[in-house]
């Protein structure tokens, strides 16, 4: 027996590209969550106060994302602006989730005239681009993070309602639902005890997808000036503030824009994982 034969063959660990993408998405999402709740862990500078002698400094070790026209650290403003953007996205997605699920499941269980009315409303909402619908609502009620969240939330109602109705129509045809009705269960009991819990999978899987869309809509509305008023940092507001200086200070818009893009891609990756888990 030769010496080489005694050496065990080394096991090669190969990471699939999807595993790498999932790991990166988890890292990004954890970072965004930490930026939202504990921004002081990542920067000690004040996002509202700048140094007049440090205007328009390019990215460096001291200022990772450079500085703006007031000498404020752009990375600090991105980190602190995460809270307003993410809070607005969570509120908006929650509005769409709750209202859309209730409407969709109710329409699927009751059917008849209720189903017809709800689905016509959903058709109207789906006929309008979500961003345009949110823009109209915010323009009517005025700028501000709360109004933006409500606007994007109403725009998110239709997708949740459509998915919830489809699942409700599937579940109500199952035998245990018929058994519950025969045993004398009320429509409300059938709805909340049987249909809604067994329709939750696809609805939950839709949350990350709508959360990513909501983040983009909030950033877009902030870019148009409907978000948090200056100098409060917000992702869309930061993009708007830097657009006038693209020629000389490209980092003011480019780097925050990359952050928004990476965050949305990470959320989309989480959505695909949930869809795979629920086999959608």
PDB file of N, CA and C in Angstrom, residues 17-89:
ATOM      1  N   UNK A  17     -24.438  28.961  -5.811  1.00  0.00           N
ATOM      2  CA  UNK A  17     -24.678  30.416  -5.894  1.00  0.00           C
ATOM      3  C   UNK A  17     -25.910  30.871  -5.127  1.00  0.00           C
ATOM      4  N   UNK A  18     -26.942  30.027  -5.086  1.00  0.00           N
ATOM      5  CA  UNK A  18     -28.142  30.418  -4.345  1.00  0.00           C
ATOM      6  C   UNK A  18     -27.871  30.497  -2.847  1.00  0.00           C
ATOM      7  N   UNK A  19     -26.978  29.623  -2.339  1.00  0.00           N
ATOM      8  CA  UNK A  19     -26.622  29.681  -0.918  1.00  0.00           C
ATOM      9  C   UNK A  19     -25.874  30.971  -0.599  1.00  0.00           C
ATOM     10  N   UNK A  20     -24.978  31.358  -1.493  1.00  0.00           N
ATOM     11  CA  UNK A  20     -24.236  32.603  -1.292  1.00  0.00           C
ATOM     12  C   UNK A  20     -25.192  33.792  -1.315  1.00  0.00           C
ATOM     13  N   UNK A  21     -26.112  33.786  -2.276  1.00  0.00           N
ATOM     14  CA  UNK A  21     -27.080  34.885  -2.368  1.00  0.00           C
ATOM     15  C   UNK A  21     -27.953  34.951  -1.122  1.00  0.00           C
ATOM     16  N   UNK A  22     -28.342  33.789  -0.616  1.00  0.00           N
ATOM     17  CA  UNK A  22     -29.162  33.769   0.594  1.00  0.00           C
ATOM     18  C   UNK A  22     -28.396  34.312   1.788  1.00  0.00           C
ATOM     19  N   UNK A  23     -27.134  33.906   1.910  1.00  0.00           N
ATOM     20  CA  UNK A  23     -26.307  34.394   3.019  1.00  0.00           C
ATOM     21  C   UNK A  23     -26.134  35.905   2.953  1.00  0.00           C
ATOM     22  N   UNK A  24     -25.850  36.415   1.765  1.00  0.00           N
ATOM     23  CA  UNK A  24     -25.689  37.860   1.609  1.00  0.00           C
ATOM     24  C   UNK A  24     -26.996  38.591   1.923  1.00  0.00           C
ATOM     25  N   UNK A  25     -28.115  38.012   1.492  1.00  0.00           N
ATOM     26  CA  UNK A  25     -29.409  38.645   1.773  1.00  0.00           C
ATOM     27  C   UNK A  25     -29.674  38.705   3.273  1.00  0.00           C
ATOM     28  N   UNK A  26     -29.338  37.638   3.981  1.00  0.00           N
ATOM     29  CA  UNK A  26     -29.535  37.631   5.434  1.00  0.00           C
ATOM     30  C   UNK A  26     -28.666  38.687   6.097  1.00  0.00           C
ATOM     31  N   UNK A  27     -27.410  38.791   5.656  1.00  0.00           N
ATOM     32  CA  UNK A  27     -26.506  39.800   6.220  1.00  0.00           C
ATOM     33  C   UNK A  27     -27.059  41.201   5.985  1.00  0.00           C
ATOM     34  N   UNK A  28     -27.553  41.452   4.772  1.00  0.00           N
ATOM     35  CA  UNK A  28     -28.103  42.772   4.449  1.00  0.00           C
ATOM     36  C   UNK A  28     -29.331  43.064   5.303  1.00  0.00           C
ATOM     37  N   UNK A  29     -30.224  42.100   5.429  1.00  0.00           N
ATOM     38  CA  UNK A  29     -31.445  42.326   6.205  1.00  0.00           C
ATOM     39  C   UNK A  29     -31.138  42.563   7.680  1.00  0.00           C
ATOM     40  N   UNK A  30     -30.193  41.805   8.223  1.00  0.00           N
ATOM     41  CA  UNK A  30     -29.803  42.024   9.622  1.00  0.00           C
ATOM     42  C   UNK A  30     -29.209  43.417   9.788  1.00  0.00           C
ATOM     43  N   UNK A  31     -28.392  43.834   8.820  1.00  0.00           N
ATOM     44  CA  UNK A  31     -27.797  45.170   8.882  1.00  0.00           C
ATOM     45  C   UNK A  31     -28.865  46.256   8.839  1.00  0.00           C
ATOM     46  N   UNK A  32     -29.840  46.097   7.955  1.00  0.00           N
ATOM     47  CA  UNK A  32     -30.916  47.086   7.852  1.00  0.00           C
ATOM     48  C   UNK A  32     -31.713  47.150   9.152  1.00  0.00           C
ATOM     49  N   UNK A  33     -31.977  46.000   9.748  1.00  0.00           N
ATOM     50  CA  UNK A  33     -32.704  45.980  11.025  1.00  0.00           C
ATOM     51  C   UNK A  33     -31.904  46.698  12.104  1.00  0.00           C
ATOM     52  N   UNK A  34     -30.603  46.455  12.151  1.00  0.00           N
ATOM     53  CA  UNK A  34     -29.762  47.125  13.152  1.00  0.00           C
ATOM     54  C   UNK A  34     -29.686  48.623  12.885  1.00  0.00           C
ATOM     55  N   UNK A  35     -29.596  49.011  11.618  1.00  0.00           N
ATOM     56  CA  UNK A  35     -29.621  50.445  11.288  1.00  0.00           C
ATOM     57  C   UNK A  35     -30.921  51.076  11.765  1.00  0.00           C
ATOM     58  N   UNK A  36     -32.013  50.327  11.688  1.00  0.00           N
ATOM     59  CA  UNK A  36     -33.313  50.872  12.067  1.00  0.00           C
ATOM     60  C   UNK A  36     -33.413  51.115  13.566  1.00  0.00           C
ATOM     61  N   UNK A  37     -32.942  50.172  14.348  1.00  0.00           N
ATOM     62  CA  UNK A  37     -33.168  50.232  15.795  1.00  0.00           C
ATOM     63  C   UNK A  37     -31.964  50.733  16.591  1.00  0.00           C
ATOM     64  N   UNK A  38     -30.765  50.477  16.117  1.00  0.00           N
ATOM     65  CA  UNK A  38     -29.571  50.915  16.870  1.00  0.00           C
ATOM     66  C   UNK A  38     -28.560  51.566  15.920  1.00  0.00           C
ATOM     67  N   UNK A  39     -28.919  52.687  15.299  1.00  0.00           N
ATOM     68  CA  UNK A  39     -27.983  53.326  14.363  1.00  0.00           C
ATOM     69  C   UNK A  39     -26.696  53.788  15.026  1.00  0.00           C
ATOM     70  N   UNK A  40     -26.731  54.038  16.327  1.00  0.00           N
ATOM     71  CA  UNK A  40     -25.527  54.504  17.024  1.00  0.00           C
ATOM     72  C   UNK A  40     -24.437  53.448  17.063  1.00  0.00           C
ATOM     73  N   UNK A  41     -24.763  52.189  16.774  1.00  0.00           N
ATOM     74  CA  UNK A  41     -23.736  51.153  16.725  1.00  0.00           C
ATOM     75  C   UNK A  41     -22.826  51.320  15.510  1.00  0.00           C
ATOM     76  N   UNK A  42     -23.297  52.023  14.504  1.00  0.00           N
ATOM     77  CA  UNK A  42     -22.565  52.113  13.242  1.00  0.00           C
ATOM     78  C   UNK A  42     -21.946  53.484  13.010  1.00  0.00           C
ATOM     79  N   UNK A  43     -22.438  54.493  13.674  1.00  0.00           N
ATOM     80  CA  UNK A  43     -21.884  55.837  13.510  1.00  0.00           C
ATOM     81  C   UNK A  43     -22.203  56.670  14.741  1.00  0.00           C
ATOM     82  N   UNK A  44     -21.265  57.507  15.100  1.00  0.00           N
ATOM     83  CA  UNK A  44     -21.455  58.379  16.272  1.00  0.00           C
ATOM     84  C   UNK A  44     -21.680  59.827  15.870  1.00  0.00           C
ATOM     85  N   UNK A  45     -21.697  60.108  14.576  1.00  0.00           N
ATOM     86  CA  UNK A  45     -21.860  61.483  14.119  1.00  0.00           C
ATOM     87  C   UNK A  45     -23.338  61.874  14.101  1.00  0.00           C
ATOM     88  N   UNK A  46     -23.572  63.159  14.162  1.00  0.00           N
ATOM     89  CA  UNK A  46     -24.937  63.684  14.148  1.00  0.00           C
ATOM     90  C   UNK A  46     -25.415  63.798  12.702  1.00  0.00           C
ATOM     91  N   UNK A  47     -26.570  63.203  12.360  1.00  0.00           N
ATOM     92  CA  UNK A  47     -27.041  63.271  10.973  1.00  0.00           C
ATOM     93  C   UNK A  47     -27.575  64.637  10.569  1.00  0.00           C
ATOM     94  N   UNK A  48     -27.800  65.532  11.538  1.00  0.00           N
ATOM     95  CA  UNK A  48     -28.389  66.837  11.239  1.00  0.00           C
ATOM     96  C   UNK A  48     -27.383  67.975  11.285  1.00  0.00           C
ATOM     97  N   UNK A  49     -26.263  67.775  11.931  1.00  0.00           N
ATOM     98  CA  UNK A  49     -25.266  68.835  12.108  1.00  0.00           C
ATOM     99  C   UNK A  49     -24.021  68.492  11.297  1.00  0.00           C
ATOM    100  N   UNK A  50     -23.570  69.442  10.500  1.00  0.00           N
ATOM    101  CA  UNK A  50     -22.390  69.233   9.680  1.00  0.00           C
ATOM    102  C   UNK A  50     -21.275  70.196  10.011  1.00  0.00           C
ATOM    103  N   UNK A  51     -20.195  70.049   9.286  1.00  0.00           N
ATOM    104  CA  UNK A  51     -19.014  70.895   9.441  1.00  0.00           C
ATOM    105  C   UNK A  51     -18.865  71.719   8.169  1.00  0.00           C
ATOM    106  N   UNK A  52     -18.985  73.035   8.303  1.00  0.00           N
ATOM    107  CA  UNK A  52     -18.908  73.901   7.130  1.00  0.00           C
ATOM    108  C   UNK A  52     -17.608  73.794   6.373  1.00  0.00           C
ATOM    109  N   UNK A  53     -16.549  73.351   7.037  1.00  0.00           N
ATOM    110  CA  UNK A  53     -15.251  73.210   6.373  1.00  0.00           C
ATOM    111  C   UNK A  53     -15.100  71.862   5.675  1.00  0.00           C
ATOM    112  N   UNK A  54     -16.116  71.012   5.762  1.00  0.00           N
ATOM    113  CA  UNK A  54     -16.016  69.658   5.183  1.00  0.00           C
ATOM    114  C   UNK A  54     -17.096  69.411   4.138  1.00  0.00           C
ATOM    115  N   UNK A  55     -17.431  70.443   3.369  1.00  0.00           N
ATOM    116  CA  UNK A  55     -18.475  70.300   2.364  1.00  0.00           C
ATOM    117  C   UNK A  55     -17.977  69.500   1.164  1.00  0.00           C
ATOM    118  N   UNK A  56     -18.859  68.642   0.641  1.00  0.00           N
ATOM    119  CA  UNK A  56     -18.621  67.900  -0.599  1.00  0.00           C
ATOM    120  C   UNK A  56     -17.296  67.139  -0.586  1.00  0.00           C
ATOM    121  N   UNK A  57     -16.975  66.517   0.520  1.00  0.00           N
ATOM    122  CA  UNK A  57     -15.787  65.666   0.562  1.00  0.00           C
ATOM    123  C   UNK A  57     -16.121  64.320  -0.071  1.00  0.00           C
ATOM    124  N   UNK A  58     -15.244  63.776  -0.914  1.00  0.00           N
ATOM    125  CA  UNK A  58     -15.518  62.483  -1.541  1.00  0.00           C
ATOM    126  C   UNK A  58     -15.411  61.349  -0.524  1.00  0.00           C
ATOM    127  N   UNK A  59     -15.868  60.158  -0.881  1.00  0.00           N
ATOM    128  CA  UNK A  59     -15.769  59.018   0.036  1.00  0.00           C
ATOM    129  C   UNK A  59     -14.326  58.761   0.468  1.00  0.00           C
ATOM    130  N   UNK A  60     -14.157  58.460   1.743  1.00  0.00           N
ATOM    131  CA  UNK A  60     -12.835  58.214   2.318  1.00  0.00           C
ATOM    132  C   UNK A  60     -13.002  57.327   3.540  1.00  0.00           C
ATOM    133  N   UNK A  61     -11.897  57.007   4.186  1.00  0.00           N
ATOM    134  CA  UNK A  61     -11.965  56.197   5.398  1.00  0.00           C
ATOM    135  C   UNK A  61     -12.680  56.935   6.519  1.00  0.00           C
ATOM    136  N   UNK A  62     -12.585  58.244   6.523  1.00  0.00           N
ATOM    137  CA  UNK A  62     -13.249  59.028   7.561  1.00  0.00           C
ATOM    138  C   UNK A  62     -14.728  59.223   7.253  1.00  0.00           C
ATOM    139  N   UNK A  63     -15.033  59.432   5.985  1.00  0.00           N
ATOM    140  CA  UNK A  63     -16.427  59.605   5.545  1.00  0.00           C
ATOM    141  C   UNK A  63     -16.685  58.588   4.429  1.00  0.00           C
ATOM    142  N   UNK A  64     -17.244  57.447   4.784  1.00  0.00           N
ATOM    143  CA  UNK A  64     -17.387  56.348   3.833  1.00  0.00           C
ATOM    144  C   UNK A  64     -18.200  56.735   2.609  1.00  0.00           C
ATOM    145  N   UNK A  65     -19.259  57.503   2.797  1.00  0.00           N
ATOM    146  CA  UNK A  65     -20.113  57.930   1.687  1.00  0.00           C
ATOM    147  C   UNK A  65     -19.913  59.407   1.360  1.00  0.00           C
ATOM    148  N   UNK A  66     -18.816  59.995   1.805  1.00  0.00           N
ATOM    149  CA  UNK A  66     -18.561  61.402   1.553  1.00  0.00           C
ATOM    150  C   UNK A  66     -19.419  62.300   2.437  1.00  0.00           C
ATOM    151  N   UNK A  67     -19.415  63.583   2.107  1.00  0.00           N
ATOM    152  CA  UNK A  67     -20.219  64.565   2.845  1.00  0.00           C
ATOM    153  C   UNK A  67     -21.072  65.365   1.870  1.00  0.00           C
ATOM    154  N   UNK A  68     -22.114  66.024   2.399  1.00  0.00           N
ATOM    155  CA  UNK A  68     -23.029  66.771   1.547  1.00  0.00           C
ATOM    156  C   UNK A  68     -22.712  68.263   1.572  1.00  0.00           C
ATOM    157  N   UNK A  69     -23.635  69.071   1.074  1.00  0.00           N
ATOM    158  CA  UNK A  69     -23.406  70.505   0.940  1.00  0.00           C
ATOM    159  C   UNK A  69     -23.289  71.211   2.281  1.00  0.00           C
ATOM    160  N   UNK A  70     -23.794  70.591   3.344  1.00  0.00           N
ATOM    161  CA  UNK A  70     -23.698  71.182   4.683  1.00  0.00           C
ATOM    162  C   UNK A  70     -22.574  70.567   5.503  1.00  0.00           C
ATOM    163  N   UNK A  71     -21.772  69.719   4.873  1.00  0.00           N
ATOM    164  CA  UNK A  71     -20.682  69.069   5.591  1.00  0.00           C
ATOM    165  C   UNK A  71     -21.123  67.911   6.462  1.00  0.00           C
ATOM    166  N   UNK A  72     -22.344  67.408   6.258  1.00  0.00           N
ATOM    167  CA  UNK A  72     -22.837  66.281   7.044  1.00  0.00           C
ATOM    168  C   UNK A  72     -22.377  64.968   6.426  1.00  0.00           C
ATOM    169  N   UNK A  73     -22.078  64.005   7.269  1.00  0.00           N
ATOM    170  CA  UNK A  73     -21.617  62.704   6.810  1.00  0.00           C
ATOM    171  C   UNK A  73     -22.776  61.946   6.154  1.00  0.00           C
ATOM    172  N   UNK A  74     -22.615  61.595   4.881  1.00  0.00           N
ATOM    173  CA  UNK A  74     -23.703  60.964   4.133  1.00  0.00           C
ATOM    174  C   UNK A  74     -24.007  59.566   4.651  1.00  0.00           C
ATOM    175  N   UNK A  75     -22.979  58.821   5.036  1.00  0.00           N
ATOM    176  CA  UNK A  75     -23.220  57.484   5.579  1.00  0.00           C
ATOM    177  C   UNK A  75     -24.062  57.566   6.849  1.00  0.00           C
ATOM    178  N   UNK A  76     -23.765  58.528   7.687  1.00  0.00           N
ATOM    179  CA  UNK A  76     -24.545  58.712   8.912  1.00  0.00           C
ATOM    180  C   UNK A  76     -26.000  59.013   8.586  1.00  0.00           C
ATOM    181  N   UNK A  77     -26.222  59.839   7.584  1.00  0.00           N
ATOM    182  CA  UNK A  77     -27.593  60.186   7.206  1.00  0.00           C
ATOM    183  C   UNK A  77     -28.316  58.988   6.581  1.00  0.00           C
ATOM    184  N   UNK A  78     -27.591  58.156   5.854  1.00  0.00           N
ATOM    185  CA  UNK A  78     -28.208  56.946   5.308  1.00  0.00           C
ATOM    186  C   UNK A  78     -28.615  56.000   6.435  1.00  0.00           C
ATOM    187  N   UNK A  79     -27.718  55.816   7.398  1.00  0.00           N
ATOM    188  CA  UNK A  79     -28.006  54.915   8.518  1.00  0.00           C
ATOM    189  C   UNK A  79     -29.205  55.416   9.321  1.00  0.00           C
ATOM    190  N   UNK A  80     -29.199  56.685   9.672  1.00  0.00           N
ATOM    191  CA  UNK A  80     -30.305  57.235  10.463  1.00  0.00           C
ATOM    192  C   UNK A  80     -31.583  57.374   9.633  1.00  0.00           C
ATOM    193  N   UNK A  81     -31.443  57.517   8.325  1.00  0.00           N
ATOM    194  CA  UNK A  81     -32.626  57.601   7.470  1.00  0.00           C
ATOM    195  C   UNK A  81     -33.320  56.270   7.266  1.00  0.00           C
ATOM    196  N   UNK A  82     -32.633  55.185   7.628  1.00  0.00           N
ATOM    197  CA  UNK A  82     -33.239  53.858   7.496  1.00  0.00           C
ATOM    198  C   UNK A  82     -34.493  53.739   8.342  1.00  0.00           C
ATOM    199  N   UNK A  83     -34.474  54.339   9.526  1.00  0.00           N
ATOM    200  CA  UNK A  83     -35.611  54.198  10.443  1.00  0.00           C
ATOM    201  C   UNK A  83     -36.897  54.732   9.819  1.00  0.00           C
ATOM    202  N   UNK A  84     -36.870  55.944   9.282  1.00  0.00           N
ATOM    203  CA  UNK A  84     -38.085  56.513   8.692  1.00  0.00           C
ATOM    204  C   UNK A  84     -38.574  55.686   7.511  1.00  0.00           C
ATOM    205  N   UNK A  85     -37.634  55.246   6.671  1.00  0.00           N
ATOM    206  CA  UNK A  85     -38.019  54.475   5.493  1.00  0.00           C
ATOM    207  C   UNK A  85     -38.589  53.119   5.872  1.00  0.00           C
ATOM    208  N   UNK A  86     -37.915  52.417   6.764  1.00  0.00           N
ATOM    209  CA  UNK A  86     -38.366  51.074   7.150  1.00  0.00           C
ATOM    210  C   UNK A  86     -39.661  51.144   7.950  1.00  0.00           C
ATOM    211  N   UNK A  87     -39.777  52.104   8.857  1.00  0.00           N
ATOM    212  CA  UNK A  87     -41.029  52.260   9.602  1.00  0.00           C
ATOM    213  C   UNK A  87     -42.193  52.504   8.651  1.00  0.00           C
ATOM    214  N   UNK A  88     -41.990  53.404   7.698  1.00  0.00           N
ATOM    215  CA  UNK A  88     -43.044  53.665   6.724  1.00  0.00           C
ATOM    216  C   UNK A  88     -43.393  52.433   5.913  1.00  0.00           C
ATOM    217  N   UNK A  89     -42.367  51.656   5.528  1.00  0.00           N
ATOM    218  CA  UNK A  89     -42.612  50.440   4.751  1.00  0.00           C
ATOM    219  C   UNK A  89     -43.358  49.395   5.572  1.00  0.00           C
TER     220      UNK A  89
END
